[in-house]
Amino acid sequence: MEDGKLTVRAVERALDIMLCFTGASELTLTEIATRVQLHKSTVHRLLASLEGKGFIMRDEATDKYRLGYRLWELSANLSKEGDPGIILLPEMERLRDQLGETISLYVQDGLVRVRIQAVQSNHAIRRVAPVGARMPLYVGASSKVLVAFAEPGLLEQLLTSADWPTGLDTQAYLQQLSDTRRAGFATSVEEREPGAAAVSAPILDRGGRLVAALAVSGPANRLTLELMQEQAPTIMEAARRMGTMLR
Amino acid sequence: MEDGKLTVRAVERALDIMLCFTGASELTLTEIATRVQLHKSTVHRLLASLEGKGFIMRDEATDKYRLGYRLWELSANLSKEGDPGIILLPEMERLRDQLGETISLYVQDGLVRVRIQAVQSNHAIRRVAPVGARMPLYVGASSKVLVAFAEPGLLEQLLTSADWPTGLDTQAYLQQLSDTRRAGFATSVEEREPGAAAVSAPILDRGGRLVAALAVSGPANRLTLELMQEQAPTIMEAARRMGTMLR
DNA sequence: AACAAGGTTTCATATAGTGAAACAGTTTGG
DNA sequence: CCAAACTGTTTCACTATATGAAACCTTGTT
């Protein structure tokens, strides 16, 4: 073996298959096979193994493959008291009540970010934030946080990606990332969405590794840059507390 | 290969390793090796593969292995709109408001059940139901539901388990299970816990497979057998609706 | 009916995963 | 303080085991 990684190929392939399902909830065998660049029979055997253990299931109606509920069971063991999405909810609600704006939780997933949990602002005019929404990783406050605190490889991947917006000033972007790392939070004003603004801070686990980005977002006329900078310490403190809840 | 299962051994082993973490949040390599009956070096390689893809991580402090946050990401893709534990919450709250008692969600996990979500009753005297709690699978309304609607293999495993209570009347127990299957719900009065009673109904996915048990529980003097039987249709209907939310 | 387009199984081949044993770090404890 | 007893990690020869091409089923479509 050349690469020096003491690892088992079949397992990595099986895990890659599971990762195909981020962004696509149902896939056929051949769709999976083309995505992971393997032959149908290989994928079929790996899927059979995954299905046997409940990590993958098949939709009765469409006969397509989807993720299995075993994953839900396991994710309940991630933190002290169960599912992180549930654990962090009270803290998010507290922050919402304190700041009055919509609170979201994002994780990086490949070259996009996913909104994994959200509590809505009580204002009449508010950002609507559906859980499960996927958005690009190159604009927005949470994107900056997710990239700035991620493993170094991600940035490189992003910059060389075909989706990278050609009009963007790379120098300025890299500066923003290092600013984010230093300050411990990021802001954005009408970056991803006209009329919207956001502040975001990283949630880190005990080892200091990035788990998710906590974000406060709302209309740009209410969330001015000054206000967001004023609120940043509160948000960072909430994110820190949330990190400790995940063990 | 003898068993006729067209499957990949290394992958099954890796998945078994992940399943070790139901019930134990942190494990050392050797602990895992003894649990799955494999040699250290094999487990080490499998763990390296799992860790590389984010399915397993290591606690910086203790250096023990634990589940990785990649599982959380994936579990958010299980249902249409994200994490099932979050999706089902509104429906559970509605049921709580309607019936006034504590609502819980259980999944079967090996030979125990795990409370994976709960909303508390508003009564002064109420069952306290911490999320993440694990309890035996041989008593209580939800246990009956989980066993009655599970794959047939589970019952056999339970009956031959060392933990099976010797004093229990197996005939009567099997009768209760078939009653549960027929009626579509189960009740329990002071079975697992003195002074407590519960009604439970299965949440099934589209394919009719068991996903979780929905339970209403409270003090036995408030939740009489008659009242529970009266409430059963409401609970079964809620469970049915919750099933459809999971696709 | 014949044809696609998906999924499933078979089978020869050599790659790729295996476990014993040796190595390297830590903590225990006498 | 050194030895013993744990951990986790790496090496290596062996062959069991996963692999992909191709053949074979099931579907639904024209």
Coordinates of C-alpha atoms (C1' of nucleotides) in Angstrom, one line a residue:
Chain A
M1 CA 0.0 0.0 0.0
E2 CA 1.4 3.4 -1.0
D3 CA -0.4 6.2 0.8
G4 CA 0.7 5.2 4.3
K5 CA -2.8 5.4 5.6
L6 CA -3.5 2.3 7.7
T7 CA -7.0 2.0 6.6
V8 CA -9.5 -0.4 5.1
R9 CA -10.8 0.4 1.6
A10 CA -14.1 -1.4 1.7
V11 CA -15.1 0.5 4.8
E12 CA -14.1 3.9 3.4
R13 CA -16.2 3.1 0.3
A14 CA -19.2 2.1 2.4
L15 CA -18.9 5.4 4.3
D16 CA -18.6 7.3 1.1
I17 CA -21.8 5.8 0.0
M18 CA -23.6 7.0 3.1
L19 CA -22.2 10.5 2.5
C20 CA -23.8 10.5 -0.9
F21 CA -27.0 11.0 0.9
T22 CA -26.1 14.5 2.2
G23 CA -28.2 16.6 -0.2
A24 CA -30.1 13.7 -1.8
S25 CA -32.5 11.9 0.3
E26 CA -33.2 9.1 -2.1
L27 CA -30.8 7.5 -4.6
T28 CA -30.9 4.5 -6.9
L29 CA -28.1 2.0 -6.9
T30 CA -26.8 3.2 -10.3
E31 CA -26.9 6.8 -9.1
I32 CA -24.8 5.9 -6.2
A33 CA -22.4 3.9 -8.3
T34 CA -21.7 6.8 -10.6
R35 CA -21.2 9.2 -7.7
V36 CA -18.7 7.1 -5.9
Q37 CA -17.1 5.8 -9.1
L38 CA -17.6 2.1 -8.4
H39 CA -19.2 -0.7 -10.3
K40 CA -22.7 -1.6 -9.6
S41 CA -22.0 -5.0 -8.1
T42 CA -19.5 -3.5 -5.6
V43 CA -22.0 -0.9 -4.6
H44 CA -24.7 -3.5 -4.3
R45 CA -22.6 -5.6 -1.9
L46 CA -21.7 -2.6 0.2
L47 CA -25.3 -1.4 0.3
A48 CA -26.4 -4.9 1.4
S49 CA -24.0 -4.7 4.3
L50 CA -25.2 -1.3 5.3
E51 CA -28.8 -2.3 4.9
G52 CA -28.3 -5.4 7.0
K53 CA -27.2 -3.3 9.9
G54 CA -29.9 -0.6 9.5
F55 CA -27.7 2.2 8.3
I56 CA -29.5 2.2 4.9
M57 CA -33.0 1.3 4.1
R58 CA -35.1 1.1 1.0
D59 CA -38.2 3.0 0.3
E60 CA -41.0 0.5 -0.2
A61 CA -42.7 2.6 -2.7
T62 CA -39.9 3.8 -5.0
D63 CA -37.4 1.0 -4.2
K64 CA -34.7 3.6 -3.9
Y65 CA -32.1 3.6 -1.2
R66 CA -32.2 6.1 1.7
L67 CA -30.5 6.5 5.1
G68 CA -31.6 4.1 7.9
Y69 CA -33.0 5.0 11.3
R70 CA -30.0 3.3 13.0
L71 CA -28.3 6.7 12.3
W72 CA -30.8 8.4 14.4
E73 CA -30.2 6.1 17.3
L74 CA -26.5 6.6 17.1
S75 CA -26.8 10.4 16.8
A76 CA -28.6 10.3 20.1
N77 CA -25.4 9.1 21.7
L78 CA -23.3 12.0 20.4
S79 CA -23.7 14.2 23.4
K80 CA -24.3 13.6 27.1
E81 CA -28.0 13.9 27.0
G82 CA -29.0 12.8 23.5
D83 CA -29.4 14.3 20.1
P84 CA -27.4 17.5 19.8
G85 CA -30.1 19.2 17.7
I86 CA -32.4 18.8 20.7
I87 CA -29.8 19.5 23.4
L88 CA -28.9 22.9 21.9
L89 CA -32.5 24.0 21.3
P90 CA -33.0 25.5 24.8
E91 CA -29.9 27.6 24.5
M92 CA -30.9 28.8 21.0
E93 CA -34.3 29.8 22.3
R94 CA -32.7 31.7 25.2
L95 CA -30.6 33.6 22.7
R96 CA -33.6 34.3 20.5
D97 CA -35.5 35.7 23.5
Q98 CA -32.5 37.8 24.4
L99 CA -31.7 39.2 21.0
G100 CA -35.1 38.9 19.3
E101 CA -33.8 37.6 16.0
T102 CA -33.8 34.2 14.2
I103 CA -31.1 31.8 15.5
S104 CA -29.7 29.1 13.2
L105 CA -27.2 26.3 13.4
Y106 CA -25.1 25.4 10.4
V107 CA -22.8 22.5 9.7
Q108 CA -20.4 22.3 6.8
D109 CA -21.1 19.5 4.4
G110 CA -18.8 19.1 1.4
L111 CA -18.8 22.5 -0.3
V112 CA -22.1 23.7 1.1
R113 CA -23.5 24.4 4.5
V114 CA -26.7 22.9 5.9
R115 CA -29.1 24.6 8.4
I116 CA -29.5 21.8 10.9
Q117 CA -31.6 23.6 13.5
A118 CA -33.4 27.0 13.8
V119 CA -35.6 29.0 16.1
Q120 CA -37.6 31.8 14.5
S121 CA -37.6 35.4 15.5
N122 CA -40.9 36.7 17.0
H123 CA -40.8 39.9 14.9
A124 CA -43.4 40.3 12.2
I125 CA -40.6 40.9 9.7
R126 CA -38.1 38.1 10.1
R127 CA -35.8 35.9 8.2
V128 CA -37.6 32.6 7.4
A129 CA -35.1 29.8 8.1
P130 CA -36.2 26.3 7.2
V131 CA -34.2 23.5 8.8
G132 CA -32.5 21.3 6.2
A133 CA -31.8 24.2 3.8
R134 CA -28.5 24.0 1.9
M135 CA -26.6 27.1 0.8
P136 CA -23.2 27.9 -0.7
L137 CA -20.1 28.0 1.5
Y138 CA -18.5 31.1 -0.1
V139 CA -20.8 33.9 1.2
G140 CA -22.5 34.7 4.5
A141 CA -21.3 35.0 8.0
S142 CA -21.7 31.3 8.9
S143 CA -19.8 30.3 5.8
K144 CA -16.9 32.4 6.9
V145 CA -17.0 30.8 10.3
L146 CA -17.2 27.3 8.9
V147 CA -14.3 27.8 6.5
A148 CA -12.1 29.8 8.9
F149 CA -12.3 27.2 11.6
A150 CA -12.3 24.1 9.4
E151 CA -9.4 21.8 8.6
P152 CA -7.0 23.7 6.3
G153 CA -7.8 21.4 3.3
L154 CA -11.3 22.8 2.9
L155 CA -10.2 26.2 1.9
E156 CA -8.0 24.9 -0.9
Q157 CA -10.9 22.7 -2.1
L158 CA -13.2 25.7 -2.1
L159 CA -10.8 27.9 -4.0
T160 CA -10.2 25.3 -6.7
S161 CA -13.9 24.4 -7.0
A162 CA -15.7 25.0 -10.2
D163 CA -18.5 26.8 -8.2
W164 CA -16.2 29.4 -6.8
P165 CA -17.5 32.8 -8.0
T166 CA -15.0 34.3 -10.4
G167 CA -15.9 37.9 -9.5
L168 CA -14.7 37.5 -5.9
D169 CA -11.6 39.2 -4.7
T170 CA -9.6 36.3 -3.2
Q171 CA -7.2 38.5 -1.3
A172 CA -10.0 40.3 0.5
Y173 CA -11.7 37.0 1.2
L174 CA -8.6 35.4 2.8
Q175 CA -8.2 38.6 4.9
Q176 CA -11.8 38.2 6.1
L177 CA -11.1 34.6 7.1
S178 CA -8.1 35.5 9.2
D179 CA -10.1 38.4 10.7
T180 CA -12.8 35.8 11.6
R181 CA -10.2 33.5 13.2
R182 CA -8.8 36.4 15.3
A183 CA -12.1 37.9 16.3
G184 CA -13.8 34.6 16.9
F185 CA -16.9 35.7 15.0
A186 CA -18.0 36.9 11.5
T187 CA -20.6 39.2 10.2
S188 CA -22.2 39.7 6.8
V189 CA -24.5 42.4 5.4
E190 CA -26.5 41.6 2.2
E191 CA -23.8 39.1 1.2
R192 CA -25.9 36.1 0.3
E193 CA -29.3 37.6 0.3
P194 CA -30.3 41.3 -0.3
G195 CA -31.7 43.0 2.8
A196 CA -30.4 40.4 5.2
A197 CA -27.6 40.5 7.7
A198 CA -26.1 38.0 10.1
V199 CA -23.5 37.4 12.9
S200 CA -22.0 34.0 13.4
A201 CA -19.7 32.3 15.9
P202 CA -18.1 28.8 15.9
I203 CA -19.2 26.0 18.2
L204 CA -16.1 24.0 19.1
D205 CA -15.9 20.7 20.9
R206 CA -13.5 20.0 23.7
G207 CA -10.7 19.3 21.4
G208 CA -11.2 22.7 19.8
R209 CA -12.5 21.2 16.6
L210 CA -15.3 22.9 14.7
V211 CA -18.7 21.3 15.1
A212 CA -21.1 23.9 13.9
A213 CA -21.7 27.6 13.4
L214 CA -24.3 29.5 15.5
A215 CA -25.9 32.4 13.6
V216 CA -28.1 35.3 14.4
S217 CA -29.8 36.7 11.3
G218 CA -32.4 39.3 10.4
P219 CA -33.2 42.3 8.2
A220 CA -30.2 44.5 7.5
N221 CA -31.9 47.7 8.7
R222 CA -32.5 46.2 12.1
L223 CA -29.2 44.3 12.3
T224 CA -26.7 47.1 11.6
L225 CA -23.0 46.4 11.7
E226 CA -22.6 48.3 14.9
L227 CA -25.4 46.4 16.6
M228 CA -23.9 43.0 15.5
Q229 CA -20.5 43.9 16.8
E230 CA -22.1 44.8 20.1
Q231 CA -24.0 41.5 20.2
A232 CA -21.0 39.4 19.2
P233 CA -19.7 38.7 22.7
T234 CA -23.1 37.4 23.7
I235 CA -23.3 35.1 20.7
M236 CA -19.7 33.8 21.2
E237 CA -20.5 33.1 24.9
A238 CA -23.6 31.2 23.9
A239 CA -21.6 29.2 21.3
R240 CA -19.0 28.4 23.9
R241 CA -21.7 27.2 26.3
M242 CA -23.2 25.1 23.6
G243 CA -19.8 23.5 22.8
T244 CA -19.5 22.3 26.4
M245 CA -22.9 20.6 26.2
L246 CA -21.6 18.3 23.5
R247 CA -19.0 16.9 25.9
Chain B
M1 CA -18.8 -18.1 1.4
E2 CA -21.4 -20.2 3.2
D3 CA -24.2 -18.1 4.6
G4 CA -25.4 -16.9 1.2
K5 CA -25.4 -13.3 2.4
L6 CA -23.9 -11.2 -0.4
T7 CA -22.1 -8.8 1.9
V8 CA -18.8 -7.3 2.8
R9 CA -17.3 -8.5 6.1
A10 CA -15.0 -5.6 6.8
V11 CA -17.9 -3.2 6.4
E12 CA -20.1 -5.2 8.7
R13 CA -17.4 -5.2 11.3
A14 CA -16.9 -1.5 11.1
L15 CA -20.7 -1.0 11.5
D16 CA -20.6 -3.3 14.5
I17 CA -18.0 -1.1 16.0
M18 CA -20.2 1.9 15.7
L19 CA -23.0 0.0 17.3
C20 CA -20.9 -0.6 20.3
F21 CA -21.4 3.0 21.2
T22 CA -25.1 2.6 21.9
G23 CA -25.1 2.6 25.6
A24 CA -21.4 3.6 26.1
S25 CA -20.4 7.0 24.9
E26 CA -16.7 6.5 25.2
L27 CA -14.7 3.3 24.6
T28 CA -11.0 2.4 24.4
L29 CA -9.7 0.4 21.5
T30 CA -9.3 -2.8 23.6
E31 CA -12.8 -2.4 25.0
I32 CA -14.1 -2.3 21.5
A33 CA -11.9 -5.2 20.4
T34 CA -13.3 -7.5 23.2
R35 CA -16.9 -6.4 22.5
V36 CA -16.7 -7.2 18.8
Q37 CA -14.4 -10.2 19.3
L38 CA -11.7 -9.0 17.0
H39 CA -8.0 -8.5 17.3
K40 CA -6.7 -5.1 18.3
S41 CA -4.9 -4.4 15.0
T42 CA -8.0 -5.2 13.0
V43 CA -10.1 -2.9 15.1
H44 CA -7.5 -0.2 15.0
R45 CA -7.5 -0.2 11.2
L46 CA -11.3 -0.1 11.0
L47 CA -11.4 2.7 13.6
A48 CA -8.9 4.7 11.5
S49 CA -11.2 4.4 8.5
L50 CA -14.2 5.5 10.5
E51 CA -12.3 8.3 12.0
G52 CA -11.0 9.5 8.7
K53 CA -14.5 10.0 7.5
G54 CA -15.7 11.7 10.7
F55 CA -17.9 8.8 11.9
I56 CA -15.8 8.3 14.9
M57 CA -13.7 10.9 16.8
R58 CA -11.4 10.7 19.7
D59 CA -11.8 12.6 22.9
E60 CA -8.8 14.9 23.3
A61 CA -8.7 14.5 27.0
T62 CA -9.2 10.8 27.6
D63 CA -8.0 9.7 24.2
K64 CA -11.0 7.3 24.1
Y65 CA -13.0 6.8 21.0
R66 CA -16.5 8.2 20.6
L67 CA -19.0 8.7 17.8
G68 CA -18.3 11.5 15.3
Y69 CA -20.5 14.5 14.3
R70 CA -20.8 13.2 10.8
L71 CA -23.6 11.0 12.2
W72 CA -25.5 14.1 13.2
E73 CA -25.2 15.6 9.7
L74 CA -26.5 12.4 8.2
S75 CA -29.4 12.0 10.7
A76 CA -30.6 15.4 9.5
N77 CA -31.2 13.8 6.1
L78 CA -33.4 11.0 7.5
S79 CA -36.7 12.8 7.0
K80 CA -38.0 15.4 4.6
E81 CA -37.3 18.3 6.8
G82 CA -34.4 17.3 8.9
D83 CA -33.7 15.6 12.2
P84 CA -36.6 13.4 13.2
G85 CA -36.3 14.3 16.9
I86 CA -36.9 17.8 15.9
I87 CA -39.6 17.2 13.3
L88 CA -41.7 15.2 15.6
L89 CA -41.5 17.7 18.5
P90 CA -44.4 19.9 17.4
E91 CA -46.7 16.9 17.1
M92 CA -45.6 15.7 20.6
E93 CA -46.3 19.1 22.1
R94 CA -49.8 19.1 20.5
L95 CA -50.5 15.8 22.1
R96 CA -49.2 17.0 25.5
D97 CA -51.4 20.0 25.3
Q98 CA -54.4 17.8 24.4
L99 CA -53.9 15.1 27.0
G100 CA -52.0 17.1 29.6
E101 CA -49.4 14.3 30.4
T102 CA -45.8 13.7 29.6
I103 CA -45.1 12.5 26.0
S104 CA -42.0 10.4 25.2
L105 CA -40.5 8.8 22.2
Y106 CA -38.6 5.5 22.5
V107 CA -36.4 3.5 20.1
Q108 CA -35.3 0.0 20.6
D109 CA -31.6 -0.4 20.9
G110 CA -30.2 -3.9 21.5
L111 CA -32.0 -5.2 24.5
V112 CA -32.9 -1.9 26.0
R113 CA -35.0 1.1 24.9
V114 CA -33.8 4.7 24.8
R115 CA -35.9 7.8 25.4
I116 CA -35.0 9.8 22.4
Q117 CA -37.3 12.8 22.8
A118 CA -39.7 14.0 25.5
V119 CA -42.0 16.9 26.3
Q120 CA -43.0 17.3 29.9
S121 CA -46.5 17.4 31.4
N122 CA -47.6 20.8 32.8
H123 CA -49.0 19.1 35.9
A124 CA -47.3 19.8 39.3
I125 CA -47.2 16.0 39.8
R126 CA -45.7 14.6 36.7
R127 CA -43.3 11.9 35.4
V128 CA -39.9 13.3 34.9
A129 CA -38.6 12.0 31.7
P130 CA -35.0 12.7 30.8
V131 CA -34.0 12.4 27.2
G132 CA -31.3 9.7 26.7
A133 CA -32.5 7.5 29.5
R134 CA -32.2 3.8 28.9
M135 CA -34.5 1.2 30.4
P136 CA -35.2 -2.5 30.1
L137 CA -37.1 -3.9 27.2
Y138 CA -39.2 -6.4 29.1
V139 CA -41.5 -4.1 31.1
G140 CA -43.6 -1.0 30.4
A141 CA -46.0 -0.1 27.7
S142 CA -43.4 1.1 25.2
S143 CA -41.4 -2.0 25.6
K144 CA -44.4 -4.1 24.6
V145 CA -44.9 -2.0 21.5
L146 CA -41.2 -2.1 20.6
V147 CA -41.0 -5.9 20.9
A148 CA -44.4 -6.6 19.4
F149 CA -43.8 -4.6 16.2
A150 CA -40.0 -5.5 15.9
E151 CA -38.5 -8.0 13.6
P152 CA -39.3 -11.5 15.0
G153 CA -35.6 -12.2 15.9
L154 CA -35.7 -9.7 18.8
L155 CA -38.2 -11.6 20.9
E156 CA -36.2 -14.8 20.7
Q157 CA -33.1 -12.8 21.7
L158 CA -34.9 -11.3 24.6
L159 CA -36.3 -14.5 25.9
T160 CA -32.9 -16.2 25.8
S161 CA -31.1 -13.2 27.3
A162 CA -29.5 -13.5 30.7
D163 CA -31.3 -10.4 31.9
W164 CA -34.7 -11.9 31.3
P165 CA -36.5 -11.8 34.6
T166 CA -37.0 -15.4 35.8
G167 CA -40.2 -14.6 37.7
L168 CA -42.1 -13.5 34.6
D169 CA -44.9 -15.6 33.2
T170 CA -43.8 -16.1 29.6
Q171 CA -47.2 -17.4 28.4
A172 CA -48.9 -14.3 29.7
Y173 CA -46.2 -12.1 28.2
L174 CA -46.6 -13.6 24.7
Q175 CA -50.3 -13.1 25.0
Q176 CA -49.8 -9.4 25.9
L177 CA -47.6 -9.0 22.8
S178 CA -50.2 -10.5 20.4
D179 CA -52.8 -8.3 22.1
T180 CA -50.6 -5.3 21.4
R181 CA -50.2 -6.2 17.8
R182 CA -54.0 -6.7 17.4
A183 CA -55.0 -3.5 19.2
G184 CA -52.2 -1.4 17.9
F185 CA -51.3 -0.1 21.3
A186 CA -50.2 -1.2 24.8
T187 CA -50.8 0.0 28.3
S188 CA -48.9 -0.6 31.6
V189 CA -49.9 0.1 35.2
E190 CA -47.1 0.2 37.8
E191 CA -45.1 -2.3 35.7
R192 CA -41.7 -0.7 35.5
E193 CA -42.1 2.0 38.1
P194 CA -44.5 2.0 41.1
G195 CA -47.2 4.6 40.9
A196 CA -46.7 5.2 37.2
A197 CA -48.8 4.2 34.2
A198 CA -48.4 4.6 30.4
V199 CA -50.1 4.1 27.0
S200 CA -47.9 3.5 23.9
A201 CA -48.4 3.2 20.2
P202 CA -46.0 2.3 17.4
I203 CA -44.7 4.8 14.9
L204 CA -44.2 3.0 11.6
D205 CA -42.6 4.2 8.4
R206 CA -44.1 3.9 5.0
G207 CA -42.9 0.3 4.7
G208 CA -44.7 -0.6 7.9
R209 CA -41.4 -1.0 9.7
L210 CA -41.2 0.1 13.3
V211 CA -39.3 3.3 13.9
A212 CA -40.2 4.3 17.5
A213 CA -42.8 4.0 20.2
L214 CA -44.8 7.1 21.2
A215 CA -45.8 7.0 24.9
V216 CA -48.1 9.0 27.2
S217 CA -47.2 8.5 30.8
G218 CA -48.2 9.8 34.2
P219 CA -49.2 8.9 37.7
A220 CA -51.4 5.8 37.9
N221 CA -54.1 7.5 39.9
R222 CA -54.7 10.0 37.1
L223 CA -54.0 7.6 34.2
T224 CA -56.5 4.9 35.0
L225 CA -56.8 1.9 32.7
E226 CA -60.2 3.1 31.5
L227 CA -58.9 6.6 30.7
M228 CA -55.9 5.2 28.8
Q229 CA -58.1 3.0 26.7
E230 CA -60.3 6.0 25.9
Q231 CA -57.2 8.0 24.9
A232 CA -55.6 5.2 22.8
P233 CA -57.2 6.2 19.5
T234 CA -56.0 9.7 19.8
I235 CA -52.4 8.5 20.5
M236 CA -52.5 6.0 17.7
E237 CA -53.7 8.7 15.3
A238 CA -50.8 11.0 16.4
A239 CA -48.3 8.1 16.0
R240 CA -49.7 7.5 12.5
R241 CA -49.4 11.2 11.5
M242 CA -45.8 11.2 12.9
G243 CA -45.0 8.2 10.8
T244 CA -46.0 10.0 7.6
M245 CA -43.7 12.9 8.5
L246 CA -40.7 10.6 8.3
R247 CA -41.5 9.9 4.6
Chain C
dA1 C1' -43.3 -8.7 -27.8
dA2 C1' -39.2 -6.8 -27.7
dC3 C1' -36.8 -3.4 -25.5
dA4 C1' -34.7 -0.7 -22.0
dA5 C1' -33.2 0.2 -17.4
dG6 C1' -32.9 -0.9 -13.3
dG7 C1' -31.2 -4.5 -9.8
dT8 C1' -29.0 -9.2 -8.6
dT9 C1' -25.9 -13.1 -8.9
dT10 C1' -21.9 -15.8 -10.5
dC11 C1' -17.1 -16.5 -10.9
dA12 C1' -12.0 -16.4 -11.7
dT13 C1' -8.4 -13.4 -10.2
dA14 C1' -5.1 -11.0 -7.3
dT15 C1' -5.7 -7.4 -4.4
dA16 C1' -6.5 -6.1 -0.1
dG17 C1' -7.6 -7.1 4.7
dT18 C1' -6.2 -10.1 8.3
dG19 C1' -4.0 -11.5 13.0
dA20 C1' 0.3 -12.8 15.2
dA21 C1' 3.9 -10.7 17.0
dA22 C1' 7.0 -7.1 17.8
dC23 C1' 7.2 -2.1 19.1
dA24 C1' 6.3 2.1 21.5
dG25 C1' 4.2 4.9 24.7
dT26 C1' 1.6 5.4 29.6
dT27 C1' 0.1 4.5 33.9
dT28 C1' 0.4 1.4 38.1
dG29 C1' 2.6 -0.3 41.9
dG30 C1' 5.9 -2.7 44.7
Chain D
dC1 C1' 12.8 4.0 40.6
dC2 C1' 12.6 0.4 37.9
dA3 C1' 9.5 -3.2 36.5
dA4 C1' 5.3 -4.8 35.2
dA5 C1' 1.1 -4.2 33.0
dC6 C1' -1.5 -1.6 30.7
dT7 C1' -2.6 1.1 26.6
dG8 C1' -2.3 2.0 21.2
dT9 C1' 0.5 1.5 16.9
dT10 C1' 3.1 -0.6 13.1
dT11 C1' 5.1 -4.4 10.4
dC12 C1' 4.7 -8.4 7.6
dA13 C1' 3.7 -13.0 5.3
dC14 C1' -0.3 -15.3 4.0
dT15 C1' -4.5 -16.5 2.0
dA16 C1' -9.0 -15.5 2.7
dT17 C1' -11.7 -12.0 0.8
dA18 C1' -13.4 -8.2 -1.9
dT19 C1' -13.4 -7.1 -6.6
dG20 C1' -15.4 -6.0 -11.4
dA21 C1' -16.8 -8.0 -15.9
dA22 C1' -20.2 -10.2 -17.6
dA23 C1' -24.3 -12.9 -17.4
dC24 C1' -28.8 -13.1 -15.4
dC25 C1' -33.1 -11.6 -13.5
dT26 C1' -37.0 -8.3 -12.8
dT27 C1' -39.3 -4.3 -13.7
dG28 C1' -41.8 -1.0 -16.6
dT29 C1' -42.1 1.2 -21.5
dT30 C1' -42.8 1.7 -26.4

